[in-house]
């Protein structure tokens, strides 16, 4: 089946620094990818839609300058958490649609971000 | 906005027992996805349902979508410890067609005791 790879799986950073998370579709092209975040024992919340070759669209309440998304190729989307603060600590996970496999949406393995 | 209610929130069963997890929507579902998640890990795709009355099975897991497309159930037959995890239902937020943006329920934590 389709595989979505996410890197890194865990990252610890100091407050004020920026962190980049990568999401790759390994065996299919994804013109659209999605970024979610998940707090402990909470459900996943959609943050933004990453569109290849164009600007990302953000859900209400998500700061686009805080969470920079770049989708430079058909297999890679990146999420950069800028000037991270402890409240940004969360589990971030991406998803991508494998069009050739119908309506399936595949998720990456997630990135646990801890901001000290 | 679309709300998804999952029940039960947690479930503990003995190995070999059958179980059912429910997912109820406040609005008509266009597409309903079931995933399994281990805490702190990614989501494993289980099944996607789209048509009213649709039923799909994979190994010992069966998912159904009711005719009104507002409720889905996930049934596991003869549960095994490997079935343990968090089961999430996700609904496509598209109103007339799929946009692949999902709203998720809060999940059901399944524990299977050997």
Coordinates of N, CA and C in Angstrom, one line a residue:
Chain A
X1 N 0.8 -1.2 0.0 CA 0.0 0.0 0.0 C 0.8 1.3 0.0
X2 N 0.2 2.4 -0.2 CA 0.9 3.7 -0.2 C 1.6 4.0 1.1
X3 N 2.7 4.6 1.1 CA 3.4 4.9 2.3 C 3.7 6.4 2.3
X4 N 3.5 7.0 3.5 CA 3.8 8.4 3.8 C 4.8 8.4 4.9
X5 N 6.0 9.0 4.6 CA 7.1 9.0 5.5 C 7.2 10.4 6.2
X6 N 7.4 10.4 7.4 CA 7.5 11.7 8.2 C 8.8 11.7 9.0
X7 N 9.4 12.9 8.9 CA 10.7 13.0 9.6 C 10.9 14.4 10.2
X8 N 11.4 14.5 11.4 CA 11.8 13.4 12.3 C 10.6 12.9 13.1
X9 N 10.8 11.8 13.8 CA 9.8 11.2 14.6 C 9.6 11.9 15.9
X10 N 10.8 12.4 16.4 CA 10.8 13.2 17.6 C 11.8 14.3 17.5
X11 N 11.4 15.4 18.1 CA 12.4 16.6 18.1 C 12.2 17.4 19.4
X12 N 13.3 17.7 20.0 CA 13.2 18.6 21.2 C 14.0 19.9 20.8
X13 N 13.4 21.0 21.1 CA 14.1 22.2 20.7 C 13.9 23.3 21.8
X14 N 14.7 24.3 21.8 CA 14.6 25.4 22.7 C 13.6 26.4 22.3
X15 N 13.0 27.0 23.2 CA 12.0 28.1 22.9 C 12.6 29.2 22.1
X16 N 11.9 29.6 21.0 CA 12.4 30.6 20.2 C 13.1 30.1 18.9
X17 N 13.4 28.8 18.8 CA 14.0 28.3 17.6 C 12.9 27.8 16.7
X18 N 13.3 27.5 15.4 CA 12.4 27.0 14.4 C 12.7 25.5 14.2
X19 N 11.6 24.8 13.9 CA 11.7 23.4 13.6 C 11.0 23.0 12.3
X20 N 11.7 22.2 11.5 CA 11.1 21.8 10.2 C 10.7 20.3 10.3
X21 N 9.5 20.0 9.8 CA 9.1 18.6 9.7 C 8.8 18.3 8.3
X22 N 9.3 17.1 7.8 CA 9.1 16.7 6.5 C 8.0 15.6 6.3
X23 N 7.3 15.7 5.3 CA 6.3 14.7 4.9 C 6.5 14.3 3.5
X24 N 6.8 13.0 3.3 CA 7.1 12.5 1.9 C 6.1 11.4 1.5
X25 N 5.6 11.5 0.3 CA 4.9 10.3 -0.2 C 5.9 9.5 -1.0
X26 N 6.1 8.2 -0.5 CA 7.2 7.4 -1.0 C 6.9 6.8 -2.4
X27 N 5.8 6.3 -2.6 CA 5.5 5.6 -3.9 C 4.3 6.1 -4.6
X28 N 4.0 7.4 -4.4 CA 2.9 8.0 -5.2 C 3.1 9.5 -5.2
X29 N 2.5 10.2 -6.1 CA 2.5 11.6 -6.1 C 1.3 12.2 -5.4
X30 N 1.6 13.2 -4.6 CA 0.5 13.8 -3.8 C 0.4 15.3 -4.1
X31 N -0.5 15.8 -4.9 CA -0.6 17.2 -5.2 C -1.2 17.9 -3.9
X32 N -1.8 17.2 -3.1 CA -2.3 17.8 -1.8 C -1.9 16.9 -0.6
X33 N -1.4 17.6 0.4 CA -1.2 16.9 1.7 C -1.8 17.8 2.7
X34 N -2.0 17.1 3.9 CA -2.7 17.8 5.0 C -1.9 17.7 6.3
X35 N -1.9 18.7 7.1 CA -1.2 18.7 8.3 C -2.2 18.8 9.5
X36 N -2.0 17.9 10.5 CA -2.8 17.8 11.6 C -1.9 18.0 12.9
X37 N -2.6 18.4 14.0 CA -1.9 18.3 15.3 C -2.8 17.6 16.3
X38 N -2.1 16.9 17.2 CA -2.9 16.1 18.2 C -2.3 16.4 19.6
X39 N -3.1 16.8 20.5 CA -2.7 17.0 21.9 C -3.0 15.6 22.6
X40 N -2.2 15.4 23.7 CA -2.4 14.1 24.4 C -3.9 13.8 24.7
X41 N -4.3 12.7 24.4 CA -5.6 12.2 24.7 C -6.7 13.0 24.0
X42 N -6.3 13.7 23.0 CA -7.3 14.5 22.2 C -7.3 14.0 20.8
X43 N -8.3 14.5 20.0 CA -8.4 14.0 18.7 C -7.5 14.9 17.8
X44 N -7.4 14.4 16.5 CA -6.5 15.2 15.6 C -7.3 16.4 15.1
X45 N -6.6 17.5 14.9 CA -7.2 18.7 14.4 C -6.5 19.1 13.1
X46 N -7.3 19.3 12.1 CA -6.7 19.8 10.8 C -6.1 21.2 11.0
X47 N -4.9 21.4 10.6 CA -4.3 22.7 10.6 C -4.3 23.4 9.3
X48 N -3.9 22.7 8.3 CA -3.8 23.3 7.0 C -3.7 22.3 5.8
X49 N -4.0 22.8 4.6 CA -3.9 22.0 3.4 C -2.7 22.5 2.6
X50 N -1.8 21.6 2.3 CA -0.6 21.9 1.6 C -0.8 21.6 0.1
X51 N -0.7 22.6 -0.7 CA -1.0 22.4 -2.2 C 0.3 22.6 -3.0
X52 N 0.6 21.6 -3.8 CA 1.9 21.6 -4.5 C 1.9 22.8 -5.5
X53 N 2.9 23.6 -5.4 CA 3.1 24.7 -6.3 C 2.2 26.0 -6.0
X54 N 1.5 26.0 -4.9 CA 0.7 27.1 -4.5 C 0.7 27.3 -3.0
X55 N 0.1 28.3 -2.6 CA 0.1 28.6 -1.1 C -0.8 27.6 -0.4
X56 N -0.4 27.4 0.8 CA -1.2 26.5 1.7 C -2.5 27.2 2.1
X57 N -3.5 26.5 2.4 CA -4.7 27.1 3.0 C -4.8 26.6 4.4
X58 N -5.1 27.6 5.3 CA -5.1 27.3 6.7 C -6.5 27.3 7.3
X59 N -6.7 26.4 8.3 CA -7.9 26.3 9.0 C -8.1 27.6 9.9
X60 N -9.3 27.9 10.3 CA -9.5 29.0 11.1 C -8.8 28.9 12.4
X61 N -8.1 29.9 12.8 CA -7.4 29.9 14.1 C -6.0 29.4 14.0
X62 N -5.5 29.0 12.9 CA -4.2 28.6 12.7 C -3.3 29.7 12.1
X63 N -2.3 30.1 12.8 CA -1.5 31.2 12.3 C -0.5 30.8 11.2
X64 N -0.7 31.3 10.0 CA 0.1 30.9 8.9 C 1.5 31.4 9.0
X65 N 1.8 32.5 9.7 CA 3.1 32.9 9.9 C 3.9 32.1 10.9
X66 N 3.1 31.4 11.7 CA 3.7 30.6 12.8 C 4.0 29.2 12.2
X67 N 3.1 28.7 11.4 CA 3.3 27.4 10.8 C 3.4 27.5 9.3
X68 N 4.7 27.6 8.9 CA 5.0 27.8 7.5 C 4.9 26.4 6.7
X69 N 4.2 26.4 5.7 CA 4.1 25.2 4.9 C 4.6 25.4 3.5
X70 N 5.4 24.5 3.0 CA 6.0 24.5 1.7 C 5.8 23.2 1.0
X71 N 5.3 23.2 -0.2 CA 5.0 22.0 -0.9 C 5.7 22.1 -2.3
X72 N 7.0 21.9 -2.3 CA 7.8 22.3 -3.4 C 7.7 21.2 -4.5
X73 N 7.4 20.0 -4.2 CA 7.4 18.9 -5.2 C 6.1 18.1 -4.9
X74 N 5.9 17.2 -5.9 CA 4.7 16.3 -5.8 C 4.9 15.2 -4.7
X75 N 6.0 15.1 -4.1 CA 6.2 14.1 -3.1 C 6.7 14.6 -1.7
X76 N 6.8 16.0 -1.6 CA 7.3 16.5 -0.3 C 6.6 17.8 0.1
X77 N 6.1 17.7 1.3 CA 5.6 18.9 2.0 C 6.3 19.1 3.3
X78 N 6.6 20.3 3.6 CA 7.3 20.6 4.9 C 6.5 21.6 5.7
X79 N 6.5 21.3 7.0 CA 5.9 22.2 8.0 C 7.0 22.8 8.9
X80 N 7.1 24.1 9.0 CA 8.1 24.7 9.8 C 7.4 25.5 10.9
X81 N 7.7 25.1 12.2 CA 7.1 25.7 13.3 C 8.1 26.8 13.7
X82 N 7.8 28.1 13.5 CA 8.7 29.2 13.7 C 8.6 29.7 15.1
X83 N 9.8 30.1 15.6 CA 9.8 30.7 16.9 C 9.0 29.9 17.9
X84 N 9.4 28.7 18.0 CA 8.5 27.7 18.8 C 8.5 28.1 20.3
X85 N 7.3 27.8 20.8 CA 7.1 28.1 22.3 C 6.6 26.8 22.9
X86 N 6.7 26.6 24.2 CA 6.2 25.4 24.8 C 4.8 25.0 24.5
X87 N 3.9 26.0 24.2 CA 2.5 25.7 23.9 C 2.4 25.0 22.5
X88 N 3.5 25.1 21.7 CA 3.5 24.5 20.4 C 3.9 23.0 20.5
X89 N 4.3 22.6 21.7 CA 4.6 21.2 21.9 C 3.3 20.3 21.6
X90 N 3.5 19.4 20.7 CA 2.3 18.6 20.3 C 2.8 17.5 19.4
X91 N 1.9 16.7 18.9 CA 2.1 15.6 18.0 C 1.6 16.1 16.6
X92 N 2.5 16.2 15.7 CA 2.1 16.7 14.3 C 2.2 15.6 13.4
X93 N 1.1 15.5 12.5 CA 1.0 14.4 11.6 C 0.5 14.8 10.3
X94 N 1.0 14.2 9.2 CA 0.6 14.7 7.9 C -0.2 13.5 7.2
X95 N -1.0 13.9 6.2 CA -1.6 12.9 5.4 C -1.6 13.2 4.0
X96 N -1.8 12.3 3.1 CA -1.8 12.5 1.7 C -2.7 11.5 1.0
X97 N -3.3 12.0 0.0 CA -4.2 11.2 -0.8 C -3.5 10.5 -1.9
X98 N -3.7 9.2 -2.0 CA -3.1 8.4 -3.1 C -4.2 8.2 -4.1
X99 N -4.2 9.1 -5.0 CA -5.3 9.2 -6.0 C -5.5 7.9 -6.8
X100 N -4.4 7.3 -7.1 CA -4.5 6.0 -7.9 C -5.1 4.9 -7.1
X101 N -5.2 5.0 -5.8 CA -5.7 4.0 -4.9 C -7.1 4.3 -4.5
X102 N -7.8 5.2 -5.2 CA -9.1 5.6 -4.8 C -9.2 6.7 -3.8
X103 N -10.1 6.5 -2.9 CA -10.4 7.6 -1.9 C -9.5 7.4 -0.6
X104 N -8.5 6.6 -0.6 CA -7.8 6.4 0.6 C -6.9 7.6 1.0
X105 N -6.9 7.8 2.2 CA -6.0 8.8 2.8 C -5.0 8.2 3.7
X106 N -3.7 8.4 3.4 CA -2.7 7.7 4.2 C -2.0 8.8 5.1
X107 N -1.6 8.3 6.3 CA -1.0 9.2 7.3 C 0.5 8.8 7.5
X108 N 1.2 9.8 7.8 CA 2.6 9.6 8.2 C 2.7 9.1 9.6
X109 N 3.9 8.8 10.1 CA 4.0 8.2 11.4 C 4.1 9.3 12.5
X110 N 4.0 10.6 12.1 CA 3.9 11.6 13.1 C 5.2 12.1 13.7
X111 N 5.2 13.3 14.2 CA 6.4 13.9 14.8 C 6.0 14.5 16.2
X112 N 6.7 14.0 17.2 CA 6.4 14.5 18.5 C 7.4 15.7 18.8
X113 N 6.8 16.9 18.9 CA 7.6 18.1 19.1 C 7.5 18.5 20.6
X114 N 8.7 18.7 21.2 CA 8.7 19.1 22.6 C 9.6 20.4 22.6
X115 N 9.0 21.5 23.1 CA 9.7 22.8 23.1 C 10.0 23.1 24.6
X116 N 11.2 23.3 24.9 CA 11.6 23.5 26.2 C 11.7 25.0 26.6
Chain B
X1 N -20.2 23.2 12.3 CA -19.1 22.3 11.9 C -19.6 20.9 12.3
X2 N -19.0 19.9 11.6 CA -19.4 18.6 11.8 C -18.8 18.0 13.1
X3 N -19.6 17.4 13.9 CA -19.1 16.7 15.1 C -19.2 15.2 15.0
X4 N -18.2 14.6 15.5 CA -18.2 13.1 15.5 C -18.2 12.6 16.9
X5 N -19.1 11.8 17.3 CA -19.1 11.2 18.6 C -18.7 9.7 18.5
X6 N -17.7 9.3 19.3 CA -17.4 7.9 19.3 C -17.7 7.3 20.6
X7 N -18.2 6.1 20.6 CA -18.5 5.4 21.8 C -18.2 3.9 21.6
X8 N -17.7 3.3 22.7 CA -17.3 3.9 24.0 C -16.0 4.7 23.9
X9 N -15.7 5.4 24.9 CA -14.4 6.1 24.9 C -13.3 5.1 25.1
X10 N -13.5 4.1 25.9 CA -12.5 3.1 26.1 C -13.2 1.8 26.3
X11 N -12.5 0.7 26.0 CA -13.1 -0.6 26.0 C -12.0 -1.6 26.4
X12 N -12.4 -2.5 27.3 CA -11.4 -3.6 27.7 C -12.2 -4.9 27.5
X13 N -11.6 -5.7 26.7 CA -12.2 -7.0 26.4 C -11.2 -8.1 26.6
X14 N -11.7 -9.3 26.8 CA -10.9 -10.5 26.9 C -10.6 -11.0 25.5
X15 N -9.4 -11.5 25.3 CA -9.1 -12.1 24.0 C -10.1 -13.1 23.5
X16 N -10.5 -13.0 22.3 CA -11.4 -13.9 21.7 C -12.9 -13.3 21.7
X17 N -13.1 -12.3 22.4 CA -14.4 -11.7 22.4 C -14.6 -10.7 21.3
X18 N -15.9 -10.6 20.9 CA -16.3 -9.6 19.8 C -16.5 -8.3 20.5
X19 N -16.4 -7.2 19.7 CA -16.7 -5.9 20.2 C -17.1 -5.0 19.0
X20 N -17.8 -3.9 19.4 CA -18.3 -2.9 18.4 C -18.0 -1.5 18.9
X21 N -17.5 -0.7 18.0 CA -17.2 0.7 18.3 C -18.1 1.5 17.4
X22 N -18.7 2.6 17.9 CA -19.7 3.4 17.1 C -19.2 4.8 16.9
X23 N -19.6 5.3 15.8 CA -19.2 6.7 15.4 C -20.5 7.3 14.8
X24 N -20.9 8.4 15.5 CA -22.1 9.1 15.1 C -21.9 10.5 14.7
X25 N -22.5 10.9 13.6 CA -22.2 12.2 13.1 C -23.5 13.1 13.3
X26 N -23.2 14.4 13.5 CA -24.3 15.3 13.6 C -24.9 15.7 12.2
X27 N -24.1 15.4 11.2 CA -24.5 15.7 9.8 C -24.3 14.5 8.9
X28 N -24.9 14.5 7.8 CA -24.8 13.4 6.8 C -23.3 13.3 6.4
X29 N -22.8 12.0 6.4 CA -21.4 11.8 6.1 C -21.2 11.6 4.6
X30 N -20.2 12.3 4.1 CA -19.9 12.1 2.7 C -19.0 10.9 2.6
X31 N -18.0 10.9 3.4 CA -17.0 9.8 3.4 C -16.6 9.6 4.9
X32 N -16.6 8.3 5.3 CA -16.2 8.0 6.7 C -15.0 7.1 6.7
X33 N -14.0 7.5 7.4 CA -12.7 6.7 7.4 C -12.6 6.1 8.8
X34 N -12.0 4.9 8.9 CA -11.6 4.3 10.1 C -10.1 4.1 10.1
X35 N -9.5 4.5 11.2 CA -8.1 4.4 11.4 C -7.8 3.7 12.8
X36 N -6.6 3.1 12.8 CA -6.1 2.6 14.1 C -4.8 3.4 14.4
X37 N -4.6 3.7 15.7 CA -3.4 4.5 16.1 C -2.9 3.9 17.4
X38 N -1.6 3.7 17.4 CA -0.9 3.4 18.6 C -0.5 4.8 19.2
X39 N -0.6 4.9 20.5 CA -0.3 6.2 21.1 C 1.1 6.7 20.7
X40 N 1.1 8.0 20.2 CA 2.3 8.6 19.8 C 2.8 8.1 18.4
X41 N 2.0 7.4 17.7 CA 2.4 6.9 16.4 C 1.4 7.4 15.3
X42 N 1.7 7.0 14.1 CA 0.9 7.4 13.0 C -0.4 6.6 12.9
X43 N -1.3 6.9 12.0 CA -2.5 6.3 11.8 C -2.4 5.2 10.7
X44 N -3.0 4.1 11.0 CA -3.1 3.0 10.0 C -4.5 3.0 9.4
X45 N -4.5 3.1 8.1 CA -5.8 3.1 7.4 C -6.4 1.7 7.5
X46 N -7.7 1.7 7.9 CA -8.5 0.5 8.0 C -9.4 0.4 6.8
X47 N -10.4 1.3 6.8 CA -11.4 1.2 5.8 C -12.0 2.6 5.5
X48 N -12.6 2.8 4.4 CA -13.3 4.0 4.0 C -14.7 3.6 3.5
X49 N -15.7 4.2 4.0 CA -17.1 4.0 3.6 C -17.7 5.2 3.0
X50 N -18.5 5.0 1.9 CA -19.0 6.2 1.3 C -20.5 6.1 1.0
X51 N -21.0 4.9 0.8 CA -22.4 4.7 0.4 C -23.3 4.3 1.5
X52 N -24.5 4.8 1.6 CA -25.4 4.3 2.6 C -25.6 2.8 2.6
X53 N -25.5 2.2 3.7 CA -25.7 0.8 3.8 C -24.4 0.0 3.4
X54 N -23.4 0.7 3.1 CA -22.1 0.0 2.7 C -21.5 -0.8 3.9
X55 N -20.9 -1.9 3.6 CA -20.2 -2.7 4.6 C -18.9 -3.2 4.0
X56 N -17.8 -3.1 4.7 CA -16.5 -3.6 4.2 C -15.9 -4.4 5.3
X57 N -15.1 -5.4 4.9 CA -14.4 -6.2 5.9 C -13.0 -6.4 5.5
X58 N -12.1 -6.4 6.5 CA -10.7 -6.7 6.3 C -10.3 -7.6 7.4
X59 N -9.9 -8.8 7.1 CA -9.5 -9.8 8.2 C -10.7 -9.9 9.2
X60 N -10.5 -9.6 10.4 CA -11.5 -9.8 11.4 C -12.3 -8.5 11.7
X61 N -12.1 -7.5 10.9 CA -12.7 -6.2 11.2 C -13.7 -5.8 10.1
X62 N -14.9 -5.5 10.6 CA -16.0 -5.1 9.6 C -16.5 -3.7 10.0
X63 N -16.6 -2.9 9.0 CA -17.2 -1.6 9.2 C -18.4 -1.4 8.4
X64 N -19.4 -0.7 9.0 CA -20.7 -0.5 8.3 C -21.0 1.0 8.3
X65 N -21.7 1.5 7.3 CA -22.3 2.8 7.3 C -23.8 2.7 7.2
X66 N -24.5 3.3 8.0 CA -26.0 3.1 8.0 C -26.6 3.8 6.7
X67 N -27.8 3.5 6.5 CA -28.5 4.0 5.3 C -28.6 5.5 5.2
X68 N -28.8 6.1 6.4 CA -28.9 7.6 6.5 C -27.5 8.3 6.4
X69 N -26.5 7.5 6.5 CA -25.1 8.0 6.4 C -24.8 8.9 7.6
X70 N -25.3 8.6 8.8 CA -24.9 9.4 9.9 C -24.3 8.6 11.0
X71 N -24.2 7.3 10.8 CA -23.7 6.5 11.9 C -22.9 5.3 11.2
X72 N -21.7 5.1 11.8 CA -20.9 4.0 11.4 C -20.5 3.1 12.6
X73 N -20.3 1.9 12.3 CA -19.9 1.0 13.4 C -18.7 0.1 12.9
X74 N -17.8 -0.2 13.8 CA -16.6 -1.0 13.5 C -16.7 -2.2 14.4
X75 N -16.7 -3.4 13.9 CA -16.9 -4.6 14.6 C -15.7 -5.4 14.5
X76 N -15.1 -5.9 15.6 CA -14.0 -6.8 15.6 C -14.5 -8.2 16.1
X77 N -14.2 -9.2 15.4 CA -14.6 -10.5 15.7 C -13.4 -11.3 16.3
X78 N -13.6 -12.0 17.4 CA -12.6 -12.8 18.0 C -11.3 -11.9 18.2
X79 N -11.4 -10.9 19.1 CA -10.3 -10.0 19.2 C -9.0 -10.6 19.7
X80 N -8.0 -10.0 19.3 CA -6.6 -10.5 19.7 C -5.8 -9.3 20.3
X81 N -4.8 -9.6 21.1 CA -4.0 -8.5 21.6 C -3.5 -7.5 20.6
X82 N -3.3 -8.0 19.4 CA -2.8 -7.2 18.3 C -3.8 -6.1 17.8
X83 N -5.0 -6.3 18.2 CA -6.1 -5.3 17.9 C -6.1 -4.1 18.8
X84 N -5.3 -4.2 19.9 CA -5.3 -3.1 20.9 C -4.8 -1.9 20.2
X85 N -5.3 -0.7 20.7 CA -4.9 0.6 20.1 C -6.1 1.5 20.2
X86 N -5.9 2.7 19.6 CA -6.9 3.7 19.6 C -7.5 3.7 18.2
X87 N -8.8 3.6 18.2 CA -9.6 3.5 16.9 C -10.2 4.9 16.7
X88 N -10.0 5.5 15.5 CA -10.5 6.8 15.2 C -11.4 6.7 14.0
X89 N -12.5 7.4 14.1 CA -13.3 7.6 12.9 C -13.1 9.0 12.4
X90 N -13.0 9.2 11.1 CA -12.8 10.5 10.5 C -13.8 10.8 9.4
X91 N -14.4 11.9 9.4 CA -15.4 12.3 8.4 C -14.9 13.3 7.4
X92 N -15.1 13.1 6.2 CA -14.7 14.0 5.1 C -15.6 15.3 5.3
X93 N -14.9 16.4 5.3 CA -15.7 17.7 5.5 C -16.3 18.2 4.3
X94 N -16.1 17.6 3.2 CA -16.7 18.0 1.9 C -18.2 18.0 2.0
X95 N -18.9 19.0 1.4 CA -20.3 19.1 1.4 C -21.0 18.4 0.2
X96 N -20.4 18.4 -0.9 CA -21.0 17.8 -2.0 C -20.1 16.9 -2.8
X97 N -18.9 16.9 -2.3 CA -17.9 16.1 -2.9 C -16.7 16.0 -1.9
X98 N -15.9 15.1 -2.1 CA -14.8 14.9 -1.1 C -13.8 16.0 -1.3
X99 N -13.3 16.5 -0.1 CA -12.2 17.4 -0.2 C -11.0 16.8 0.7
X100 N -11.2 15.7 1.2 CA -10.1 14.9 1.9 C -9.7 15.6 3.2
X101 N -10.4 16.6 3.6 CA -10.1 17.2 4.9 C -11.0 16.4 5.9
X102 N -10.4 15.9 6.9 CA -11.1 15.0 7.9 C -11.3 15.7 9.2
X103 N -12.5 15.5 9.7 CA -12.8 15.8 11.1 C -12.8 14.5 11.9
X104 N -12.1 14.4 13.0 CA -12.0 13.2 13.7 C -12.8 13.1 15.0
X105 N -13.2 11.9 15.3 CA -13.8 11.7 16.7 C -12.6 11.7 17.7
X106 N -13.0 11.5 18.9 CA -12.0 11.6 20.0 C -11.3 10.2 20.2
X107 N -11.8 9.2 19.5 CA -11.1 8.0 19.6 C -11.7 7.0 20.6
X108 N -11.5 5.7 20.4 CA -11.8 4.7 21.3 C -10.6 3.9 21.7
X109 N -10.2 3.9 22.9 CA -9.1 3.1 23.3 C -9.5 1.7 23.6
X110 N -8.9 0.8 22.9 CA -9.2 -0.7 23.0 C -8.1 -1.4 23.7
X111 N -8.4 -2.1 24.7 CA -7.4 -3.0 25.4 C -7.9 -4.4 25.3
X112 N -7.1 -5.3 24.8 CA -7.4 -6.7 24.7 C -6.5 -7.5 25.7
X113 N -7.2 -8.1 26.7 CA -6.4 -8.8 27.7 C -6.2 -10.3 27.2
X114 N -5.0 -10.8 27.3 CA -4.8 -12.2 26.9 C -5.4 -13.2 27.8

